[in-house]
Amino acid sequence: MSPDSSVNVDKIIRSLNQTGRFNIIQYLIVSLNSLAIASNVLAIVFIGIYPDYQCRPYDNSSIWPKEIENYTKYDDADRKHWIEYGECAVDVVSVENDTKSKVLSLPCTNGYIYNDSKDNSFVSEWDLVCEKSALGPFTQTMQTIGMTLGAMLVPTFADRYGRKPVIIVCQLLLGASSFGVRFSPNLQIFTGLKVFVGFFQQGIAVPSQNIAIELFSTEHRAVIAMLYGFNWVTGCMFLVLQAYLFSSYGWRATALSIACNSVVVILNILFMEESLRWLFAKGYLDKAESLIKRTAKTNNLDFDTIWNTHVAAATELIPISEKEAPPEEIALHSEAPISAIHQDHESNSFINSNTTAPEYGAEFHAERKLSVMPEDTRVWVLFTNPTLCLIMCINLYCWFMAALSYYGLYLTSGSLEGSHYLNFFINSFCEMMAMSTLWKGFEWFGRKKTLVFHFSIGSLSLIATTVLNIVLSKNSSLRVLISVATFLGMFGISGAFADLWSYLPELIPTDHRNAALGLASSAARIGSALSPFSAFLVEIIPWGPAVIFSAGCFIANLLILFLPESRGRQLPQTIADVEAWLKKDEKKKSKNAEEIKPLNKE
């Protein structure tokens, strides 16, 4: 083999038949994690339903407030008093000379009665209504805080120690926390456990997204982005099914069924493999070799051919004879770092060295590593490097706006009538339609144009929803247009979310990919935490939220133009790969600008 050759991870993946049985099984195992990811995030929609209620009436077994007795005991022919039970107050009404007036209003000292069973929701079980009504949404806010912390902290471990161990640990701890939610004796413990649920949920979501993308080569990433978006939707629809089936048994039964979704961790432990790209990026040659052997065996391919063609000649394998075996670990040395750049557009990321292949059958040390020039894997490199800083700042803003607009779509529009199970399912279906546009959108128009399209649909729908709510009366037959605008908004914003989840990993090097996704997810969590304030703003300035959301999405569209297009490019292994992209894009723009200059007139 040539003494100067390179290992291209994409070419290895292609030679292993990436659409063969091994990769399909791995993708399905990773996809099953979405059941726990989606159900734990959205569980409050079904276990925290706000029921119809009113103050519990006083009867002979109740202790009547003295204030009420002071009025009712003086009833006569000319003046009578009776009690009216509202949602949050007991009113004493006086009627004198056909004149009705409220003379006393007290809180619901005798508790509440609910239209549904008291154990149908944790809201009704713990009476989180009236003056305590903010405590129900507060539990979701605390879960969002947990998700923010998890997105910031956990993915960095996946970059350092691998995707698989982080997913397994977080799935186990998520299952334990979710199981604890079902047995929470009070609101305080319930809220604390929801923080842990959010924290560990992010520890699964971010590495799972990365390992799914890293399973396949460049030309398949668009369809994988679409399919992984379907995983989230599938998780949402499965949650609806679980909630519907267990609705008659109370919220605790639904919570227990959600906790059982983490049983997929058994498959993660037994069958899930580490990312091949991560192993090469970290220089774990022995582990990469073992993984390639298992893949080749499963797909009925010849390992020696693949290894010798794509790896052996690119690494300096040092045979160990019985006489010359050194006691210390024998490493593999390369004259060039792992980030060496090849000019071929298909070889953006690989290992480059001046080496020769070993003789067949030579013995090697059991633990071999590539001697690579290690990059700084600390999180702040994402902001100290100018190229990565530009990409991260734009993405953080886009993720923030996507989350703010997504939840703002619900908070500034009218509530949809009908079954909340059906409405949730329709919203999920609209998300599925958005995911179906990713594949061809990415393939035909590229990542940037597809993202701009989805942001634009969401922005216009937000304006339409708010305007229709202001213009149309509550009894107008045209209010169906609000539902149409709401579903279009879901289509746009959920599509933008899916675009961002797929686009950002394609822009960040392997050693920083999980950390970047974690930070971006944290920005989204901040947006979702701030979105409830739009409900207060709409009371003061009805058109305010629509202007903020639409202007924010418009600015996002402008910023996206400064990002590099990743279509047709291999996932970057190093910072140098990304910098080479931008230089190549700049040269291409300069060349195009020169070509369109008008010819000088003679």
Coordinates of C-alpha atoms in Angstrom, one line a residue:
M1 CA 0.0 0.0 0.0
S2 CA 1.0 3.6 -0.4
P3 CA 3.1 4.9 2.4
D4 CA 1.0 8.0 2.5
S5 CA -2.6 7.0 2.8
S6 CA -5.5 8.0 5.0
V7 CA -8.4 6.4 7.0
N8 CA -11.7 7.9 5.9
V9 CA -14.4 6.9 8.3
D10 CA -17.1 7.5 5.7
K11 CA -15.5 5.1 3.4
I12 CA -15.2 2.5 6.1
I13 CA -18.9 2.8 6.9
R14 CA -19.8 2.5 3.2
S15 CA -17.6 -0.6 2.8
L16 CA -19.4 -2.2 5.8
N17 CA -22.8 -1.9 4.0
Q18 CA -24.3 0.8 6.1
T19 CA -27.8 -0.2 5.1
G20 CA -27.1 -3.8 6.2
R21 CA -28.5 -5.6 9.2
F22 CA -25.9 -4.3 11.7
N23 CA -26.6 -0.6 11.2
I24 CA -30.3 -1.1 11.0
I25 CA -30.4 -3.0 14.3
Q26 CA -28.2 -0.3 15.9
Y27 CA -30.4 2.5 14.6
L28 CA -33.6 0.8 15.9
I29 CA -32.0 0.3 19.4
V30 CA -31.0 4.0 19.5
S31 CA -34.5 5.0 18.2
L32 CA -36.2 3.1 21.0
N33 CA -34.7 5.6 23.5
S34 CA -37.1 8.2 22.0
L35 CA -40.0 6.5 23.9
A36 CA -38.5 7.6 27.2
I37 CA -37.3 10.9 25.9
A38 CA -40.6 12.2 24.6
S39 CA -42.9 10.7 27.2
N40 CA -41.0 12.1 30.2
V41 CA -40.9 15.6 28.7
L42 CA -44.6 15.8 27.8
A43 CA -46.0 13.6 30.6
I44 CA -47.5 16.7 32.4
V45 CA -50.0 17.1 29.5
F46 CA -51.8 14.0 30.8
I47 CA -50.8 13.5 34.4
G48 CA -51.3 17.2 35.2
I49 CA -54.6 17.8 33.6
Y50 CA -56.5 20.8 35.1
P51 CA -60.0 19.5 35.9
D52 CA -63.3 21.4 36.2
Y53 CA -64.0 22.0 39.9
Q54 CA -65.8 24.1 42.4
C55 CA -65.9 24.6 46.2
R56 CA -67.2 21.7 48.1
P57 CA -70.7 22.5 49.6
Y58 CA -71.2 22.6 53.3
D59 CA -73.4 19.9 54.8
N60 CA -74.5 18.7 58.2
S61 CA -71.1 16.9 58.7
S62 CA -69.2 20.1 57.8
I63 CA -68.0 22.8 60.2
W64 CA -69.7 26.0 58.9
P65 CA -67.7 29.2 59.1
K66 CA -69.0 31.5 61.7
E67 CA -69.1 34.4 59.2
I68 CA -71.7 32.5 57.2
E69 CA -73.8 31.5 60.2
N70 CA -73.9 35.2 61.3
Y71 CA -75.8 36.0 58.1
T72 CA -78.0 32.9 57.7
K73 CA -79.4 32.8 61.2
Y74 CA -81.0 36.2 60.9
D75 CA -83.1 35.3 57.8
D76 CA -86.7 36.6 57.8
A77 CA -89.6 37.2 55.4
D78 CA -88.0 40.4 54.0
R79 CA -84.4 39.3 53.9
K80 CA -83.0 35.9 52.9
H81 CA -79.5 34.7 52.4
W82 CA -78.2 31.8 50.4
I83 CA -74.8 30.4 49.5
E84 CA -73.3 30.2 46.0
Y85 CA -70.3 27.9 45.4
G86 CA -67.9 29.1 42.8
E87 CA -64.5 27.7 41.7
C88 CA -62.4 29.5 44.3
A89 CA -64.9 31.2 46.6
V90 CA -68.0 30.6 48.7
D91 CA -70.3 33.7 48.3
V92 CA -73.1 34.7 50.6
V93 CA -75.8 36.4 48.6
S94 CA -78.5 38.5 50.2
V95 CA -81.9 39.2 48.6
E96 CA -83.9 42.1 50.1
N97 CA -86.9 43.7 48.3
D98 CA -86.0 41.8 45.1
T99 CA -82.5 43.3 45.2
K100 CA -79.6 40.8 45.0
S101 CA -76.2 41.6 46.5
K102 CA -73.1 39.7 47.6
V103 CA -72.4 40.4 51.2
L104 CA -69.6 37.9 51.9
S105 CA -67.0 36.0 50.0
L106 CA -64.8 33.3 51.6
P107 CA -62.2 30.8 50.2
C108 CA -63.1 27.2 49.8
T109 CA -62.5 26.1 53.4
N110 CA -64.3 22.8 52.9
G111 CA -62.1 21.7 50.0
Y112 CA -63.1 21.1 46.4
I113 CA -65.1 18.7 44.3
Y114 CA -64.0 17.7 40.8
N115 CA -65.9 16.6 37.8
D116 CA -63.4 13.7 37.3
S117 CA -62.0 11.4 39.8
K118 CA -59.6 13.1 42.3
D119 CA -56.8 10.7 41.4
N120 CA -57.1 11.5 37.7
S121 CA -54.4 14.2 37.9
F122 CA -51.8 15.2 40.5
V123 CA -53.4 18.7 40.2
S124 CA -56.7 17.4 41.7
E125 CA -55.0 14.9 44.1
W126 CA -53.1 17.7 45.8
D127 CA -55.7 20.5 45.2
L128 CA -53.3 22.6 43.1
V129 CA -56.1 25.1 42.1
C130 CA -57.1 28.6 42.9
E131 CA -54.3 30.3 44.9
K132 CA -52.1 27.1 44.4
S133 CA -52.8 26.9 40.6
A134 CA -49.3 28.1 39.7
L135 CA -47.7 25.1 41.5
G136 CA -48.8 22.7 38.7
P137 CA -46.9 24.5 35.9
F138 CA -44.1 25.1 38.4
T139 CA -43.3 21.4 38.4
Q140 CA -42.8 21.6 34.6
T141 CA -40.6 24.7 35.0
M142 CA -38.4 22.8 37.5
Q143 CA -38.2 20.0 35.0
T144 CA -37.1 22.5 32.4
I145 CA -34.4 23.7 34.7
G146 CA -33.3 20.1 35.1
M147 CA -33.2 19.7 31.3
T148 CA -31.1 22.9 31.0
L149 CA -28.6 21.7 33.5
G150 CA -28.5 18.3 32.0
A151 CA -28.0 19.7 28.5
M152 CA -25.1 21.8 29.7
L153 CA -23.3 19.2 31.8
V154 CA -24.0 15.6 30.7
P155 CA -23.2 15.7 27.0
T156 CA -19.6 16.7 27.7
F157 CA -19.1 13.3 29.3
A158 CA -20.3 11.7 26.1
D159 CA -17.6 13.5 24.2
R160 CA -15.0 12.4 26.7
Y161 CA -16.0 8.9 27.7
G162 CA -18.2 7.8 24.8
R163 CA -21.8 7.9 23.7
K164 CA -22.8 4.4 24.9
P165 CA -21.9 4.6 28.7
V166 CA -23.5 8.0 29.1
I167 CA -26.8 6.8 27.4
I168 CA -26.9 3.7 29.6
V169 CA -26.2 5.5 32.9
C170 CA -28.7 8.3 32.1
Q171 CA -31.4 5.8 31.0
L172 CA -31.1 3.8 34.2
L173 CA -31.3 7.0 36.3
L174 CA -34.1 8.4 34.3
G175 CA -36.1 5.2 34.8
A176 CA -35.4 5.4 38.5
S177 CA -36.5 9.0 38.8
S178 CA -39.6 8.5 36.7
F179 CA -40.5 5.5 38.8
G180 CA -40.1 7.6 41.9
V181 CA -42.6 10.2 40.4
R182 CA -45.3 7.5 40.4
F183 CA -44.8 7.0 44.2
S184 CA -44.4 10.6 45.2
P185 CA -46.3 11.2 48.5
N186 CA -46.4 14.9 48.1
L187 CA -45.8 17.8 45.8
Q188 CA -42.3 18.6 47.1
I189 CA -40.9 15.2 46.4
F190 CA -42.7 15.1 43.0
T191 CA -41.1 18.4 42.0
G192 CA -37.7 17.4 43.1
L193 CA -37.9 14.2 41.1
K194 CA -39.0 16.1 38.0
V195 CA -35.8 18.0 38.1
F196 CA -33.8 14.7 37.9
V197 CA -36.1 13.5 35.2
G198 CA -35.3 16.6 33.1
F199 CA -31.6 16.3 33.9
F200 CA -31.2 12.6 32.8
Q201 CA -33.6 13.0 29.9
Q202 CA -31.1 15.3 28.2
G203 CA -28.3 12.9 28.9
I204 CA -30.1 10.4 26.6
A205 CA -31.5 12.8 24.0
V206 CA -28.3 14.5 22.9
P207 CA -25.9 11.4 22.7
S208 CA -28.7 9.3 21.0
Q209 CA -29.1 12.0 18.3
N210 CA -25.4 12.0 17.7
I211 CA -24.9 8.2 17.6
A212 CA -27.8 7.9 15.1
I213 CA -26.2 10.4 12.8
E214 CA -22.7 8.9 13.2
L215 CA -23.9 5.5 12.1
F216 CA -24.2 6.5 8.5
S217 CA -22.2 8.3 5.8
T218 CA -22.7 11.7 4.3
E219 CA -25.1 10.9 1.6
H220 CA -27.6 9.3 4.1
R221 CA -27.6 12.0 6.7
A222 CA -30.7 13.8 5.3
V223 CA -32.9 10.7 5.4
I224 CA -31.5 9.8 8.8
A225 CA -32.4 13.4 10.0
M226 CA -36.0 12.8 8.8
L227 CA -36.3 9.3 10.3
Y228 CA -34.9 10.5 13.7
G229 CA -37.5 13.3 13.7
F230 CA -40.1 10.6 13.3
N231 CA -38.7 8.9 16.4
W232 CA -39.7 12.0 18.5
V233 CA -43.2 12.0 16.9
T234 CA -43.5 8.2 17.5
G235 CA -42.7 8.8 21.1
C236 CA -45.4 11.5 21.3
M237 CA -48.0 9.2 19.7
F238 CA -47.0 6.3 22.0
L239 CA -47.5 8.7 25.0
V240 CA -51.0 9.4 23.8
L241 CA -51.7 5.7 23.6
Q242 CA -50.3 5.1 27.1
A243 CA -52.3 8.0 28.6
Y244 CA -55.5 6.9 26.9
L245 CA -55.2 3.2 28.0
F246 CA -54.4 4.1 31.6
S247 CA -56.7 7.1 31.9
S248 CA -59.3 5.1 33.9
Y249 CA -56.6 4.0 36.5
G250 CA -55.4 7.5 37.6
W251 CA -52.4 9.6 36.9
R252 CA -50.1 7.3 38.9
A253 CA -50.8 4.4 36.6
T254 CA -49.9 6.6 33.6
A255 CA -46.7 7.7 35.3
L256 CA -45.7 4.1 36.0
S257 CA -46.3 3.2 32.4
I258 CA -44.0 6.1 31.3
A259 CA -41.3 4.9 33.7
C260 CA -41.5 1.5 32.1
N261 CA -40.3 3.0 28.8
S262 CA -36.8 3.1 30.2
V263 CA -36.7 -0.7 30.0
V264 CA -35.0 -0.2 26.7
V265 CA -31.8 0.2 28.7
I266 CA -31.6 -3.6 28.6
L267 CA -31.1 -3.5 24.8
N268 CA -28.6 -0.6 25.2
I269 CA -26.5 -2.7 27.6
L270 CA -26.6 -5.9 25.6
F271 CA -26.5 -4.8 22.0
M272 CA -25.8 -1.1 21.5
E273 CA -22.3 -0.4 20.1
E274 CA -20.1 2.7 20.6
S275 CA -19.8 5.2 17.7
L276 CA -17.1 4.2 15.2
R277 CA -16.4 7.9 14.5
W278 CA -15.9 8.6 18.2
L279 CA -13.5 5.7 18.5
F280 CA -11.3 6.9 15.6
A281 CA -11.5 10.5 16.8
K282 CA -10.2 9.4 20.2
G283 CA -7.6 7.1 18.6
Y284 CA -9.0 3.8 20.1
L285 CA -7.8 1.6 17.2
D286 CA -8.3 -1.7 19.0
K287 CA -11.8 -1.0 19.9
A288 CA -12.5 0.3 16.4
E289 CA -11.0 -2.9 15.0
S290 CA -13.3 -5.0 17.2
L291 CA -16.3 -3.0 16.1
I292 CA -15.5 -3.3 12.4
K293 CA -15.0 -7.1 12.9
R294 CA -18.4 -7.5 14.5
T295 CA -20.1 -5.3 11.8
A296 CA -18.4 -7.3 9.0
K297 CA -19.4 -10.6 10.5
T298 CA -23.0 -9.5 10.9
N299 CA -23.2 -8.2 7.4
N300 CA -21.4 -11.2 5.9
L301 CA -18.4 -9.2 4.7
D302 CA -14.7 -9.8 4.7
F303 CA -13.0 -8.0 7.5
D304 CA -9.4 -8.3 6.2
T305 CA -10.3 -6.7 2.9
I306 CA -12.0 -3.7 4.6
W307 CA -9.3 -3.3 7.3
N308 CA -6.3 -3.5 4.9
T309 CA -7.9 -1.2 2.4
H310 CA -9.0 1.6 4.7
V311 CA -7.1 1.3 7.9
A312 CA -4.0 -0.8 8.0
A313 CA -2.0 1.2 5.5
A314 CA -2.8 4.4 7.3
T315 CA -1.5 3.3 10.7
E316 CA 2.0 2.3 11.7
L317 CA 1.4 -1.1 13.2
I318 CA 4.5 -2.4 14.9
P319 CA 4.8 -6.2 15.1
I320 CA 5.9 -7.6 18.4
S321 CA 8.3 -10.5 18.3
E322 CA 8.9 -12.7 21.2
K323 CA 12.4 -11.4 21.5
E324 CA 11.9 -7.7 21.1
A325 CA 8.5 -7.2 22.8
P326 CA 8.9 -4.1 25.0
P327 CA 7.2 -4.1 28.4
E328 CA 5.4 -0.9 27.9
E329 CA 2.4 -0.4 25.6
I330 CA 3.4 -0.1 21.9
A331 CA 1.4 2.7 20.4
L332 CA 0.8 3.6 16.8
H333 CA 2.7 6.7 15.7
S334 CA 1.8 9.1 12.9
E335 CA 3.7 12.0 11.5
A336 CA 0.5 14.0 11.0
P337 CA -2.2 14.7 13.5
I338 CA -5.7 13.2 13.1
S339 CA -6.9 16.5 11.8
A340 CA -4.7 16.4 8.6
I341 CA -6.8 17.8 5.7
H342 CA -7.1 16.0 2.4
Q343 CA -8.2 18.1 -0.6
D344 CA -10.8 15.6 -1.8
H345 CA -14.2 16.9 -0.9
E346 CA -15.2 13.4 0.3
S347 CA -12.3 13.3 2.7
N348 CA -12.8 16.2 5.0
S349 CA -12.1 14.0 8.1
F350 CA -9.7 11.1 8.5
I351 CA -6.5 9.9 9.9
N352 CA -3.4 10.8 7.9
S353 CA 0.1 9.3 8.4
N354 CA 3.2 8.1 6.6
T355 CA 3.0 4.4 7.3
T356 CA 3.2 0.9 5.9
A357 CA 1.0 -2.1 6.5
P358 CA 2.2 -4.9 8.7
E359 CA 2.7 -8.4 7.5
Y360 CA -0.4 -10.6 7.7
G361 CA -0.6 -12.6 10.9
A362 CA 1.9 -10.4 12.8
E363 CA 1.3 -10.2 16.6
F364 CA 0.4 -6.9 18.2
H365 CA 0.1 -5.6 21.6
A366 CA -3.5 -6.1 23.0
E367 CA -4.1 -2.4 23.6
R368 CA -3.3 -0.2 20.7
K369 CA -4.0 3.5 20.3
L370 CA -3.4 5.9 17.5
S371 CA -0.9 8.5 18.5
V372 CA -2.9 11.6 17.5
M373 CA -2.5 15.3 18.1
P374 CA -5.2 15.7 20.8
E375 CA -7.5 18.7 20.5
D376 CA -8.7 20.7 23.4
T377 CA -12.0 19.1 24.2
R378 CA -13.0 21.7 26.9
V379 CA -16.4 23.4 26.3
W380 CA -15.1 26.9 26.1
V381 CA -13.2 26.0 22.9
L382 CA -16.6 26.4 21.2
F383 CA -16.4 30.1 22.0
T384 CA -12.7 30.8 21.9
N385 CA -12.2 29.5 18.4
P386 CA -13.6 32.2 16.0
T387 CA -15.1 29.7 13.6
L388 CA -16.9 27.6 16.2
C389 CA -17.9 30.8 18.1
L390 CA -19.8 32.1 15.0
I391 CA -21.6 28.8 14.5
M392 CA -22.5 28.4 18.1
C393 CA -23.8 32.0 18.7
I394 CA -26.1 31.8 15.7
N395 CA -27.3 28.3 16.7
L396 CA -27.9 29.3 20.3
Y397 CA -30.1 32.2 19.2
C398 CA -32.0 30.0 16.7
W399 CA -32.6 27.3 19.2
F400 CA -33.8 29.9 21.7
M401 CA -36.2 31.4 19.3
A402 CA -37.5 28.0 18.1
A403 CA -38.4 27.0 21.6
L404 CA -39.9 30.4 22.5
S405 CA -42.0 30.4 19.4
Y406 CA -43.0 26.8 19.7
Y407 CA -44.6 27.3 23.2
G408 CA -45.7 30.8 22.4
L409 CA -47.8 29.4 19.6
Y410 CA -50.0 27.7 22.2
L411 CA -50.0 30.5 24.8
T412 CA -51.0 33.3 22.4
S413 CA -53.7 31.3 20.5
G414 CA -57.1 30.1 21.5
S415 CA -57.4 26.7 23.1
L416 CA -58.6 24.1 20.7
E417 CA -61.9 22.5 21.5
G418 CA -62.5 18.7 21.8
S419 CA -60.6 15.9 23.4
H420 CA -57.1 16.7 24.5
Y421 CA -56.0 13.2 23.5
L422 CA -57.2 13.9 19.9
N423 CA -55.7 17.4 19.8
F424 CA -52.4 16.1 21.0
F425 CA -52.5 13.4 18.4
I426 CA -53.3 16.0 15.6
N427 CA -50.4 18.2 16.7
S428 CA -48.1 15.1 16.6
F429 CA -49.4 14.3 13.1
C430 CA -48.5 17.9 12.0
E431 CA -45.0 17.4 13.4
M432 CA -44.8 14.2 11.3
M433 CA -45.7 16.1 8.2
A434 CA -42.9 18.6 9.0
M435 CA -40.4 15.7 9.4
S436 CA -41.4 14.3 6.0
T437 CA -40.2 17.5 4.4
L438 CA -36.7 17.2 5.9
W439 CA -35.3 14.5 3.6
K440 CA -36.1 16.1 0.2
G441 CA -35.7 19.6 1.6
F442 CA -32.1 18.8 2.8
E443 CA -31.4 16.9 -0.4
W444 CA -32.8 19.4 -2.9
F445 CA -32.3 22.8 -1.3
G446 CA -29.7 22.2 1.4
R447 CA -29.9 22.7 5.2
K448 CA -30.0 26.5 5.3
K449 CA -32.9 27.0 2.8
T450 CA -35.0 24.3 4.5
L451 CA -34.4 25.8 7.9
V452 CA -35.4 29.3 6.6
F453 CA -38.5 27.9 5.0
H454 CA -39.7 26.3 8.3
F455 CA -38.9 29.4 10.4
S456 CA -40.9 31.5 7.9
I457 CA -44.0 29.2 8.1
G458 CA -43.9 29.3 11.9
S459 CA -43.4 33.1 12.0
L460 CA -46.4 33.8 9.6
S461 CA -48.6 31.4 11.5
L462 CA -47.9 33.1 14.8
I463 CA -49.0 36.4 13.3
A464 CA -52.1 34.8 11.8
T465 CA -53.1 33.1 15.1
T466 CA -52.8 36.2 17.2
V467 CA -54.6 38.4 14.7
L468 CA -57.5 36.0 14.3
N469 CA -57.9 35.7 18.1
I470 CA -58.2 39.5 18.3
V471 CA -60.5 39.9 15.3
L472 CA -62.9 37.0 15.7
S473 CA -65.5 36.7 18.4
K474 CA -65.7 33.6 20.6
N475 CA -68.9 32.5 18.8
S476 CA -67.6 33.1 15.3
S477 CA -67.9 30.2 12.8
L478 CA -64.6 31.4 11.3
R479 CA -62.6 30.4 14.5
V480 CA -61.8 27.2 12.7
L481 CA -59.1 29.3 11.0
I482 CA -57.4 29.6 14.3
S483 CA -57.0 25.9 14.4
V484 CA -55.7 25.9 10.9
A485 CA -53.1 28.6 11.7
T486 CA -52.2 26.7 14.9
F487 CA -51.5 23.5 13.1
L488 CA -49.5 25.3 10.4
G489 CA -47.5 26.9 13.2
M490 CA -46.8 23.5 14.6
F491 CA -45.7 22.4 11.2
G492 CA -43.3 25.3 10.8
I493 CA -41.7 25.5 14.2
S494 CA -41.4 21.7 14.8
G495 CA -39.8 21.5 11.4
A496 CA -37.3 24.2 12.4
F497 CA -36.5 22.3 15.6
A498 CA -35.8 19.1 13.6
D499 CA -33.7 21.0 11.2
L500 CA -31.6 22.5 14.0
W501 CA -31.1 19.1 15.7
S502 CA -29.8 17.7 12.4
Y503 CA -27.9 20.7 11.2
L504 CA -25.8 21.6 14.2
P505 CA -24.1 18.2 14.6
E506 CA -23.0 18.5 11.0
L507 CA -21.2 21.7 11.8
I508 CA -19.3 20.7 14.9
P509 CA -16.2 18.4 15.2
T510 CA -16.6 15.0 16.8
D511 CA -14.9 15.9 20.1
H512 CA -17.2 18.9 20.6
R513 CA -20.4 17.6 19.0
N514 CA -22.2 16.5 22.2
A515 CA -21.2 19.6 24.1
A516 CA -22.5 21.9 21.3
L517 CA -25.8 20.1 21.2
G518 CA -26.1 20.3 25.0
L519 CA -25.5 24.1 25.0
A520 CA -28.0 24.5 22.2
S521 CA -30.6 22.4 24.0
S522 CA -30.0 24.6 27.1
A523 CA -30.8 27.7 25.0
A524 CA -34.0 26.0 23.9
R525 CA -34.9 25.2 27.5
I526 CA -34.4 28.9 28.4
G527 CA -36.8 29.8 25.6
S528 CA -39.4 27.4 26.7
A529 CA -39.1 28.6 30.3
L530 CA -39.6 32.3 29.2
S531 CA -42.5 31.5 26.8
P532 CA -45.2 31.6 29.6
F533 CA -44.6 35.3 30.0
S534 CA -46.2 35.8 26.5
A535 CA -49.5 34.9 28.1
F536 CA -49.2 37.9 30.5
L537 CA -47.9 40.2 27.7
V538 CA -50.9 39.4 25.5
E539 CA -53.2 40.8 28.2
I540 CA -51.3 44.1 28.1
I541 CA -50.4 44.3 24.4
P542 CA -52.4 41.8 22.3
W543 CA -50.1 42.1 19.3
G544 CA -46.9 42.1 21.4
P545 CA -46.1 38.4 21.4
A546 CA -46.7 38.0 17.6
V547 CA -44.3 40.9 16.9
I548 CA -41.6 39.5 19.2
F549 CA -41.9 35.9 17.8
S550 CA -42.1 37.0 14.2
A551 CA -39.3 39.5 14.4
G552 CA -37.2 36.9 16.3
C553 CA -37.7 34.3 13.6
F554 CA -37.0 36.9 10.8
I555 CA -33.7 37.7 12.5
A556 CA -32.9 34.0 12.8
N557 CA -33.4 33.6 9.1
L558 CA -30.9 36.4 8.5
L559 CA -28.3 34.9 10.8
I560 CA -28.6 31.5 9.2
L561 CA -27.2 32.9 6.0
F562 CA -23.8 33.2 7.7
L563 CA -23.6 29.5 8.5
P564 CA -21.7 27.1 6.2
E565 CA -23.8 24.6 4.1
S566 CA -23.1 21.1 5.2
R567 CA -24.9 19.3 2.4
G568 CA -22.7 16.6 0.7
R569 CA -19.9 17.0 3.3
Q570 CA -18.6 14.4 5.7
L571 CA -19.1 15.0 9.4
P572 CA -16.1 17.0 10.6
Q573 CA -13.7 15.2 12.9
T574 CA -11.7 18.3 13.9
I575 CA -11.8 22.1 14.1
A576 CA -9.5 22.3 11.1
D577 CA -12.1 20.5 9.0
V578 CA -14.7 23.1 9.8
E579 CA -12.3 26.0 9.1
A580 CA -11.5 24.4 5.8
W581 CA -15.2 24.4 4.9
L582 CA -15.5 28.1 5.5
K583 CA -12.3 28.8 3.5
K584 CA -13.6 26.7 0.6
D585 CA -17.0 28.5 0.8
E586 CA -15.4 31.9 0.7
K587 CA -13.3 30.9 -2.3
K588 CA -16.4 29.6 -4.0
K589 CA -18.3 32.9 -3.3
S590 CA -15.4 34.9 -4.6
K591 CA -15.1 32.8 -7.7
N592 CA -18.9 33.2 -8.4
A593 CA -18.7 36.9 -7.8
E594 CA -15.9 37.2 -10.4
E595 CA -17.8 35.2 -12.9
I596 CA -20.9 37.4 -12.8
K597 CA -19.0 40.6 -13.2
P598 CA -20.0 42.3 -16.5
L599 CA -17.4 42.2 -19.2
N600 CA -15.5 45.4 -19.8
K601 CA -16.7 47.2 -22.9
E602 CA -13.9 47.8 -25.4

